[in-house]
Amino acid sequence: MKKQTLILAAMAAAAFPASGALCRADDTDTAKTVTIDECYARARENYPAIRRKGLIELTRNYDLSNASRANIPQVSISGKATYQSDVTTLPFDVPGIDTPSLSRDQYQITADISQNIWDGGITHAQKKTVRGEAEVSALQLETQLYEIRSRVNQMYFGILLQKEMLAQNATLQKDLAENVRRIEAMMENGTANRTDLDAMSVELISARQREDEIKSSIKAYISMLGIMTGMQIDESTAFEIPESSALKLSGEVRRTELQMYSAQERLLDTRYKAASSAVKPRLSLFAQGGYGRPGLNMLDNDFSAFAIAGVRLKWDISGFYTLGNNRRKIDAQRMGIQADRDTFLQNLSVQMSSQMQEINKYETLLETDNRIISLRAAIRRAAEKRFENGVISVTDLIREINAEDMARQSFNAHRINLIRAVYDYKYTTNN
């Protein structure tokens, strides 16, 4: 990088030696001043998608609360009424004992309570998955919100560039008006004719037309920026050119997308472990109380209450059928994330290289702009003298005036475009 900070500081100092780096539509002390950082913040706050940030957190809390409730006693109530084709009977008669006959219609209502002791880590894995999904969603939202900065850059620096062009247009009109008066004086002395005056007047009218075009562009940019930021800004608003201290560059990439890819990988790690937890046995306490006919005593044909309690072990081994495929699917997803990261970094590297070349280009151009302006100004002043002496035509004078104007426009464009290129680079790297 070619001494970016020093050159940028010099350019800012040359353009704004005392009054501060401001582009404004007028010079009133009451004009509102905005900065690009303020526009970043306000555009982020004003973007409708920002509301999703609170919703992501709210959803995460609900899901965590639901997962935690797997560890509190689970209660269920059930009932049934059946008619059986046969009932239990003794295969023999006992002398002296009247064996009861059971009814074929049977009824039962029960309340079951179970308390998880160990679920193989399912609940813990669910909580980690919820947190991981919320983190990924939040980072995806941040990535979307970060893109706003690029659009703010386009509008903000578009305004700065157009206002610089407007200021230069005012200088051009001043020079042309002076030459109109000069030609009018020369006409009185008989050293210029009406055609010379008309030619210079046409240039002045064209410059005024260009002023209207520039003002229209400024109004359009300001309108778009106002909609995006929600700020009350207009043509009287002063837009601060970023200070040179804010233009230091770093090659370190701190984009939110990289954090998002890492979060996605952590989420896959959690899901990988959760797949293993799903095939582990589960241990719980249970208790059941009920009322029905028959109760626990199958030989009692009357309605009675009953209760039972104990420990339950459950192991669903059918989960092993799909465990291998689930793990391989997660591995494939992990490779997909790595491919996305590599693609993103490669595109970013190409973009950074292009933007650095852009920065170097404008630095090189700015190194010679001041010299070109100085020479063009000298040539224009000499042309005015030569025109007064009748050595050159008004067309030649207009050509030199326009050449100086173009040199000054180029300087202003190069200066603003350099700062814009730096901010584009800062956007690309998030520094």
Short mmCIF file of C-alpha atoms in Angstrom, two decimals:
data_model
loop_
_atom_site.label_atom_id
_atom_site.label_comp_id
_atom_site.label_asym_id
_atom_site.label_seq_id
_atom_site.Cartn_x
_atom_site.Cartn_y
_atom_site.Cartn_z
CA MET A 1 0.00 0.00 0.00
CA LYS A 2 1.48 3.35 -1.05
CA LYS A 3 1.47 5.66 1.91
CA GLN A 4 -2.33 5.93 1.83
CA THR A 5 -2.75 7.67 5.14
CA LEU A 6 -0.17 10.40 4.39
CA ILE A 7 -1.59 11.20 0.97
CA LEU A 8 -5.17 11.17 2.20
CA ALA A 9 -4.27 13.49 5.05
CA ALA A 10 -2.51 15.82 2.63
CA MET A 11 -5.48 15.84 0.27
CA ALA A 12 -7.92 16.60 3.08
CA ALA A 13 -5.66 19.35 4.40
CA ALA A 14 -5.24 20.88 0.94
CA ALA A 15 -8.96 20.90 0.30
CA PHE A 16 -10.03 22.07 3.76
CA PRO A 17 -7.17 24.00 5.37
CA ALA A 18 -9.18 25.72 8.08
CA SER A 19 -12.92 25.35 7.80
CA GLY A 20 -13.19 21.57 8.23
CA ALA A 21 -14.07 18.85 5.74
CA LEU A 22 -17.65 19.74 4.92
CA CYS A 23 -19.67 19.70 1.71
CA ARG A 24 -22.69 21.95 2.04
CA ALA A 25 -25.30 23.52 -0.17
CA ASP A 26 -24.90 26.88 1.54
CA ASP A 27 -22.56 28.52 4.05
CA THR A 28 -25.05 29.26 6.80
CA ASP A 29 -23.91 28.53 10.33
CA THR A 30 -27.23 26.87 11.08
CA ALA A 31 -26.90 24.18 8.40
CA LYS A 32 -27.29 20.69 9.81
CA THR A 33 -24.16 18.54 9.59
CA VAL A 34 -24.21 14.74 9.23
CA THR A 35 -21.38 12.21 9.11
CA ILE A 36 -21.12 8.90 7.34
CA ASP A 37 -20.93 7.03 10.66
CA GLU A 38 -24.17 8.69 11.74
CA CYS A 39 -25.76 7.58 8.47
CA TYR A 40 -24.55 4.01 9.07
CA ALA A 41 -26.13 3.93 12.53
CA ARG A 42 -29.39 5.57 11.51
CA ALA A 43 -29.79 3.37 8.42
CA ARG A 44 -29.33 0.28 10.58
CA GLU A 45 -31.88 1.47 13.14
CA ASN A 46 -34.35 2.42 10.42
CA TYR A 47 -34.09 -0.86 8.49
CA PRO A 48 -37.29 -2.92 9.04
CA ALA A 49 -35.39 -6.22 9.37
CA ILE A 50 -33.76 -4.96 12.60
CA ARG A 51 -36.98 -5.95 14.39
CA ARG A 52 -36.13 -9.59 13.77
CA LYS A 53 -33.23 -9.29 16.21
CA GLY A 54 -35.54 -9.13 19.21
CA LEU A 55 -37.76 -11.86 17.76
CA ILE A 56 -34.79 -14.23 17.42
CA GLU A 57 -33.93 -13.73 21.09
CA LEU A 58 -37.56 -14.17 22.11
CA THR A 59 -37.91 -17.40 20.13
CA ARG A 60 -34.66 -18.72 21.60
CA ASN A 61 -35.91 -18.13 25.15
CA TYR A 62 -39.21 -19.88 24.43
CA ASP A 63 -37.45 -22.90 22.93
CA LEU A 64 -35.00 -23.13 25.85
CA SER A 65 -37.89 -22.96 28.30
CA ASN A 66 -39.68 -25.75 26.46
CA ALA A 67 -36.56 -27.93 26.43
CA SER A 68 -36.01 -27.40 30.17
CA ARG A 69 -39.51 -28.66 30.93
CA ALA A 70 -38.47 -32.16 29.92
CA ASN A 71 -36.87 -32.40 33.40
CA ILE A 72 -40.03 -31.63 35.34
CA PRO A 73 -42.57 -34.40 36.14
CA GLN A 74 -44.64 -35.33 33.11
CA VAL A 75 -48.31 -35.99 33.86
CA SER A 76 -50.86 -37.71 31.63
CA ILE A 77 -54.42 -38.89 32.17
CA SER A 78 -56.03 -41.68 30.18
CA GLY A 79 -59.11 -43.83 30.28
CA LYS A 80 -60.59 -46.76 28.45
CA ALA A 81 -63.73 -48.86 28.27
CA THR A 82 -63.53 -52.28 26.61
CA TYR A 83 -65.66 -55.32 25.90
CA GLN A 84 -63.73 -58.56 25.74
CA SER A 85 -64.58 -61.79 23.97
CA ASP A 86 -63.28 -63.76 26.93
CA VAL A 87 -62.14 -63.21 30.53
CA THR A 88 -59.82 -64.95 32.95
CA THR A 89 -61.29 -68.02 34.70
CA LEU A 90 -59.84 -70.82 36.82
CA PRO A 91 -59.40 -74.04 34.85
CA PHE A 92 -60.78 -76.09 37.74
CA ASP A 93 -63.35 -75.88 40.55
CA VAL A 94 -62.26 -75.57 44.15
CA PRO A 95 -64.60 -77.41 46.54
CA GLY A 96 -66.21 -75.09 49.07
CA ILE A 97 -65.09 -71.91 47.28
CA ASP A 98 -67.37 -69.84 45.12
CA THR A 99 -65.19 -68.65 42.23
CA PRO A 100 -66.27 -65.16 41.06
CA SER A 101 -67.12 -64.58 37.43
CA LEU A 102 -65.50 -61.52 35.80
CA SER A 103 -67.44 -59.14 33.60
CA ARG A 104 -66.56 -58.89 29.96
CA ASP A 105 -67.10 -55.11 29.98
CA GLN A 106 -64.17 -53.46 31.75
CA TYR A 107 -63.43 -49.81 32.62
CA GLN A 108 -60.31 -47.98 33.71
CA ILE A 109 -59.12 -44.41 34.23
CA THR A 110 -55.50 -43.69 35.20
CA ALA A 111 -53.17 -40.81 35.99
CA ASP A 112 -49.51 -41.37 35.09
CA ILE A 113 -46.56 -39.37 36.42
CA SER A 114 -43.00 -39.85 35.17
CA GLN A 115 -39.79 -38.12 36.20
CA ASN A 116 -36.77 -38.16 33.94
CA ILE A 117 -33.57 -39.37 35.62
CA TRP A 118 -31.32 -39.69 32.58
CA ASP A 119 -32.34 -39.17 28.96
CA GLY A 120 -29.02 -39.92 27.30
CA GLY A 121 -28.22 -36.21 26.95
CA ILE A 122 -31.18 -35.41 24.67
CA THR A 123 -32.35 -32.39 26.69
CA HIS A 124 -28.84 -30.94 26.91
CA ALA A 125 -28.37 -31.45 23.16
CA GLN A 126 -31.71 -29.77 22.43
CA LYS A 127 -30.70 -26.71 24.45
CA LYS A 128 -27.36 -26.46 22.65
CA THR A 129 -29.13 -26.84 19.32
CA VAL A 130 -31.57 -24.04 20.19
CA ARG A 131 -28.69 -21.74 21.16
CA GLY A 132 -26.77 -22.65 18.02
CA GLU A 133 -29.73 -22.04 15.72
CA ALA A 134 -30.39 -18.68 17.37
CA GLU A 135 -26.73 -17.69 16.96
CA VAL A 136 -26.77 -18.61 13.26
CA SER A 137 -30.03 -16.69 12.71
CA ALA A 138 -28.65 -13.63 14.51
CA LEU A 139 -25.45 -13.67 12.42
CA GLN A 140 -27.44 -14.11 9.20
CA LEU A 141 -29.42 -11.03 10.19
CA GLU A 142 -26.20 -9.13 10.95
CA THR A 143 -24.92 -10.05 7.49
CA GLN A 144 -28.08 -8.63 5.96
CA LEU A 145 -27.84 -5.47 8.07
CA TYR A 146 -24.16 -5.02 7.18
CA GLU A 147 -25.04 -4.76 3.48
CA ILE A 148 -26.78 -1.48 4.29
CA ARG A 149 -23.35 0.15 4.69
CA SER A 150 -22.55 -0.45 1.03
CA ARG A 151 -25.71 1.35 -0.07
CA VAL A 152 -25.03 4.20 2.35
CA ASN A 153 -21.54 4.52 0.83
CA GLN A 154 -22.99 4.83 -2.68
CA MET A 155 -25.43 7.57 -1.71
CA TYR A 156 -23.20 9.46 0.74
CA PHE A 157 -20.19 9.69 -1.57
CA GLY A 158 -22.50 10.38 -4.50
CA ILE A 159 -23.67 13.47 -2.59
CA LEU A 160 -20.11 14.52 -1.75
CA LEU A 161 -19.00 14.18 -5.37
CA GLN A 162 -21.98 16.09 -6.74
CA LYS A 163 -21.52 18.90 -4.22
CA GLU A 164 -17.85 19.21 -5.19
CA MET A 165 -18.93 19.43 -8.82
CA LEU A 166 -21.48 22.09 -7.85
CA ALA A 167 -18.81 24.16 -6.10
CA GLN A 168 -16.51 23.87 -9.13
CA ASN A 169 -19.40 24.82 -11.40
CA ALA A 170 -19.85 28.02 -9.38
CA THR A 171 -16.16 28.82 -9.92
CA LEU A 172 -16.53 28.17 -13.65
CA GLN A 173 -19.57 30.45 -13.86
CA LYS A 174 -17.63 33.16 -12.06
CA ASP A 175 -14.75 32.89 -14.56
CA LEU A 176 -17.13 32.89 -17.52
CA ALA A 177 -19.06 35.88 -16.16
CA GLU A 178 -15.81 37.82 -15.75
CA ASN A 179 -14.90 37.06 -19.34
CA VAL A 180 -18.35 38.13 -20.52
CA ARG A 181 -17.76 41.49 -18.83
CA ARG A 182 -14.26 41.62 -20.32
CA ILE A 183 -15.62 41.06 -23.83
CA GLU A 184 -18.32 43.68 -23.30
CA ALA A 185 -15.60 46.17 -22.36
CA MET A 186 -13.56 45.14 -25.37
CA MET A 187 -16.60 45.67 -27.63
CA GLU A 188 -16.81 49.25 -26.42
CA ASN A 189 -13.19 49.67 -27.45
CA GLY A 190 -13.80 47.97 -30.79
CA THR A 191 -11.45 45.06 -30.08
CA ALA A 192 -14.19 42.39 -29.85
CA ASN A 193 -17.42 41.71 -31.70
CA ARG A 194 -20.90 40.42 -30.94
CA THR A 195 -20.00 36.90 -31.98
CA ASP A 196 -17.30 36.76 -29.32
CA LEU A 197 -19.80 37.87 -26.68
CA ASP A 198 -22.40 35.35 -27.83
CA ALA A 199 -19.88 32.50 -27.74
CA MET A 200 -18.86 33.29 -24.17
CA SER A 201 -22.50 33.84 -23.13
CA VAL A 202 -23.45 30.41 -24.48
CA GLU A 203 -20.76 28.83 -22.31
CA LEU A 204 -22.14 30.66 -19.27
CA ILE A 205 -25.69 29.51 -20.03
CA SER A 206 -24.45 25.92 -20.47
CA ALA A 207 -22.70 26.12 -17.11
CA ARG A 208 -25.95 27.27 -15.51
CA GLN A 209 -27.77 24.33 -17.12
CA ARG A 210 -25.13 22.01 -15.71
CA GLU A 211 -25.73 23.57 -12.29
CA ASP A 212 -29.41 22.62 -12.51
CA GLU A 213 -28.49 19.05 -13.47
CA ILE A 214 -26.09 18.72 -10.55
CA LYS A 215 -28.63 20.12 -8.10
CA SER A 216 -31.20 17.62 -9.36
CA SER A 217 -28.75 14.76 -8.80
CA ILE A 218 -27.96 16.00 -5.29
CA LYS A 219 -31.67 16.20 -4.48
CA ALA A 220 -32.20 12.62 -5.70
CA TYR A 221 -29.26 11.25 -3.67
CA ILE A 222 -30.38 13.12 -0.54
CA SER A 223 -33.94 11.86 -0.95
CA MET A 224 -32.77 8.24 -1.15
CA LEU A 225 -30.42 8.65 1.81
CA GLY A 226 -33.20 10.27 3.82
CA ILE A 227 -35.54 7.35 3.14
CA MET A 228 -32.90 4.81 4.10
CA THR A 229 -31.81 6.57 7.30
CA GLY A 230 -35.09 8.17 8.34
CA MET A 231 -33.18 11.43 8.84
CA GLN A 232 -34.59 14.87 8.03
CA ILE A 233 -32.01 16.05 5.50
CA ASP A 234 -32.23 18.35 2.49
CA GLU A 235 -30.04 20.39 0.15
CA SER A 236 -29.01 22.71 2.98
CA THR A 237 -27.54 19.81 4.98
CA ALA A 238 -23.75 19.75 5.23
CA PHE A 239 -22.16 16.35 4.67
CA GLU A 240 -18.84 15.89 6.40
CA ILE A 241 -16.00 14.42 4.38
CA PRO A 242 -14.43 11.66 6.52
CA GLU A 243 -11.34 12.78 8.42
CA SER A 244 -7.98 11.42 7.37
CA SER A 245 -7.59 9.64 10.73
CA ALA A 246 -10.57 7.47 9.78
CA LEU A 247 -8.94 6.31 6.55
CA LYS A 248 -6.28 3.91 7.85
CA LEU A 249 -6.48 0.57 6.12
CA SER A 250 -5.99 -2.95 7.41
CA GLY A 251 -5.77 -6.20 5.47
CA GLU A 252 -7.43 -8.14 8.29
CA VAL A 253 -10.85 -9.51 7.31
CA ARG A 254 -13.49 -9.31 10.04
CA ARG A 255 -16.65 -9.93 8.07
CA THR A 256 -19.71 -11.27 9.86
CA GLU A 257 -20.03 -14.00 7.24
CA LEU A 258 -16.92 -15.71 8.66
CA GLN A 259 -18.46 -15.73 12.13
CA MET A 260 -21.65 -17.12 10.60
CA TYR A 261 -19.80 -20.01 8.94
CA SER A 262 -18.10 -20.87 12.24
CA ALA A 263 -21.46 -20.75 14.04
CA GLN A 264 -22.96 -23.08 11.42
CA GLU A 265 -20.11 -25.54 12.00
CA ARG A 266 -20.65 -25.43 15.76
CA LEU A 267 -24.33 -26.10 15.19
CA LEU A 268 -23.48 -29.16 13.09
CA ASP A 269 -21.17 -30.40 15.87
CA THR A 270 -24.09 -30.10 18.29
CA ARG A 271 -26.40 -31.98 15.94
CA TYR A 272 -23.76 -34.68 15.48
CA LYS A 273 -23.66 -35.26 19.24
CA ALA A 274 -27.45 -35.08 19.45
CA ALA A 275 -27.70 -37.90 16.92
CA SER A 276 -25.63 -40.09 19.26
CA SER A 277 -27.75 -39.10 22.26
CA ALA A 278 -30.92 -40.19 20.46
CA VAL A 279 -29.86 -43.86 20.50
CA LYS A 280 -28.91 -44.01 24.18
CA PRO A 281 -31.17 -45.68 26.79
CA ARG A 282 -33.40 -43.54 28.99
CA LEU A 283 -34.08 -44.04 32.69
CA SER A 284 -37.03 -42.57 34.57
CA LEU A 285 -39.19 -42.93 37.67
CA PHE A 286 -42.91 -43.45 37.23
CA ALA A 287 -46.07 -43.72 39.29
CA GLN A 288 -49.58 -44.62 38.23
CA GLY A 289 -52.84 -44.31 40.11
CA GLY A 290 -56.22 -45.35 38.83
CA TYR A 291 -59.73 -46.54 39.33
CA GLY A 292 -61.53 -49.24 37.41
CA ARG A 293 -62.95 -52.70 37.05
CA PRO A 294 -61.02 -54.81 37.56
CA GLY A 295 -58.23 -53.21 39.54
CA LEU A 296 -54.87 -54.87 40.07
CA ASN A 297 -56.66 -57.89 41.53
CA MET A 298 -57.92 -59.57 38.39
CA LEU A 299 -60.22 -61.83 40.40
CA ASP A 300 -62.08 -58.92 41.98
CA ASN A 301 -65.02 -57.99 39.76
CA ASP A 302 -65.83 -54.80 41.66
CA PHE A 303 -64.61 -51.25 40.94
CA SER A 304 -61.52 -50.45 43.00
CA ALA A 305 -58.66 -47.96 43.21
CA PHE A 306 -55.10 -49.02 42.55
CA ALA A 307 -51.56 -47.59 42.40
CA ILE A 308 -48.18 -48.68 41.10
CA ALA A 309 -44.71 -47.06 41.15
CA GLY A 310 -41.27 -48.01 39.94
CA VAL A 311 -38.29 -47.38 37.66
CA ARG A 312 -38.53 -47.57 33.87
CA LEU A 313 -35.70 -48.24 31.41
CA LYS A 314 -36.34 -47.61 27.74
CA TRP A 315 -33.92 -48.17 24.89
CA ASP A 316 -35.14 -47.62 21.33
CA ILE A 317 -32.51 -49.40 19.27
CA SER A 318 -34.27 -48.61 15.99
CA GLY A 319 -32.38 -45.30 16.03
CA PHE A 320 -29.24 -47.23 15.08
CA TYR A 321 -30.79 -47.90 11.66
CA THR A 322 -30.37 -44.26 10.60
CA LEU A 323 -27.52 -43.12 12.87
CA GLY A 324 -24.80 -43.72 10.28
CA ASN A 325 -26.64 -41.89 7.51
CA ASN A 326 -27.45 -38.98 9.81
CA ARG A 327 -23.78 -38.60 10.71
CA ARG A 328 -22.68 -38.80 7.08
CA LYS A 329 -25.29 -36.19 6.14
CA ILE A 330 -23.90 -33.84 8.81
CA ASP A 331 -20.36 -34.43 7.50
CA ALA A 332 -21.56 -33.51 3.99
CA GLN A 333 -23.18 -30.35 5.33
CA ARG A 334 -19.93 -29.46 7.09
CA MET A 335 -18.02 -29.81 3.81
CA GLY A 336 -20.64 -27.60 2.16
CA ILE A 337 -20.05 -24.88 4.73
CA GLN A 338 -16.30 -25.08 4.15
CA ALA A 339 -16.89 -24.75 0.40
CA ASP A 340 -19.06 -21.67 1.02
CA ARG A 341 -16.36 -20.16 3.23
CA ASP A 342 -13.62 -20.79 0.64
CA THR A 343 -15.79 -19.28 -2.11
CA PHE A 344 -16.55 -16.22 0.00
CA LEU A 345 -12.88 -15.68 0.87
CA GLN A 346 -11.79 -16.09 -2.75
CA ASN A 347 -14.35 -13.57 -3.97
CA LEU A 348 -13.35 -11.27 -1.13
CA SER A 349 -9.68 -11.57 -2.07
CA VAL A 350 -10.43 -10.64 -5.69
CA GLN A 351 -12.54 -7.69 -4.55
CA MET A 352 -9.87 -6.46 -2.12
CA SER A 353 -7.21 -6.65 -4.82
CA SER A 354 -9.40 -4.68 -7.24
CA GLN A 355 -10.20 -2.06 -4.60
CA MET A 356 -6.54 -1.68 -3.63
CA GLN A 357 -5.67 -1.08 -7.28
CA GLU A 358 -8.42 1.55 -7.35
CA ILE A 359 -6.93 3.24 -4.28
CA ASN A 360 -3.43 3.21 -5.77
CA LYS A 361 -4.78 4.64 -9.04
CA TYR A 362 -6.39 7.64 -7.37
CA GLU A 363 -3.34 8.23 -5.20
CA THR A 364 -1.18 8.37 -8.32
CA LEU A 365 -3.59 10.72 -10.07
CA LEU A 366 -3.78 13.04 -7.07
CA GLU A 367 0.00 13.34 -6.97
CA THR A 368 -0.11 15.17 -10.35
CA ASP A 369 -3.52 16.88 -10.15
CA ASN A 370 -2.28 19.97 -8.30
CA ARG A 371 0.51 20.45 -10.84
CA ILE A 372 -1.95 20.13 -13.73
CA ILE A 373 -4.33 22.65 -12.13
CA SER A 374 -1.50 25.11 -11.57
CA LEU A 375 -0.39 24.85 -15.20
CA ARG A 376 -3.94 25.05 -16.56
CA ALA A 377 -4.64 28.17 -14.48
CA ALA A 378 -1.48 29.82 -15.79
CA ILE A 379 -2.40 28.90 -19.36
CA ARG A 380 -5.92 30.29 -18.90
CA ARG A 381 -4.62 33.59 -17.49
CA ALA A 382 -2.18 33.89 -20.38
CA ALA A 383 -4.97 33.12 -22.84
CA GLU A 384 -7.07 35.94 -21.38
CA LYS A 385 -4.21 38.37 -21.92
CA ARG A 386 -3.61 37.10 -25.44
CA PHE A 387 -7.31 37.40 -26.22
CA GLU A 388 -7.32 41.01 -25.00
CA ASN A 389 -4.36 41.66 -27.31
CA GLY A 390 -6.16 40.04 -30.24
CA VAL A 391 -3.66 37.20 -30.59
CA ILE A 392 -6.19 34.35 -30.12
CA SER A 393 -9.92 33.96 -30.76
CA VAL A 394 -12.68 33.66 -28.17
CA THR A 395 -12.94 29.96 -29.09
CA ASP A 396 -9.34 29.44 -28.03
CA LEU A 397 -10.01 31.24 -24.76
CA ILE A 398 -13.11 29.14 -24.06
CA ARG A 399 -11.09 25.99 -24.71
CA GLU A 400 -8.51 27.00 -22.08
CA ILE A 401 -11.19 27.98 -19.56
CA ASN A 402 -12.88 24.61 -20.01
CA ALA A 403 -9.55 22.80 -19.79
CA GLU A 404 -8.84 24.41 -16.41
CA ASP A 405 -12.37 23.59 -15.26
CA MET A 406 -11.93 19.94 -16.26
CA ALA A 407 -8.62 19.78 -14.39
CA ARG A 408 -10.27 21.08 -11.22
CA GLN A 409 -13.22 18.72 -11.68
CA SER A 410 -10.81 15.82 -12.08
CA PHE A 411 -9.01 16.76 -8.87
CA ASN A 412 -12.26 16.93 -6.92
CA ALA A 413 -13.48 13.65 -8.42
CA HIS A 414 -10.18 11.90 -7.72
CA ARG A 415 -10.14 13.15 -4.12
CA ILE A 416 -13.69 12.04 -3.34
CA ASN A 417 -13.33 8.79 -5.27
CA LEU A 418 -10.17 7.96 -3.33
CA ILE A 419 -12.00 8.33 -0.03
CA ARG A 420 -14.92 6.35 -1.44
CA ALA A 421 -12.54 3.59 -2.59
CA VAL A 422 -11.00 3.46 0.88
CA TYR A 423 -14.43 3.17 2.48
CA ASP A 424 -15.39 0.47 -0.01
CA TYR A 425 -12.24 -1.40 1.05
CA LYS A 426 -13.13 -0.87 4.69
CA TYR A 427 -16.59 -2.25 3.96
CA THR A 428 -15.13 -5.30 2.23
CA THR A 429 -12.86 -6.11 5.20
CA ASN A 430 -15.16 -4.75 7.95
CA ASN A 431 -12.41 -2.62 9.49
#
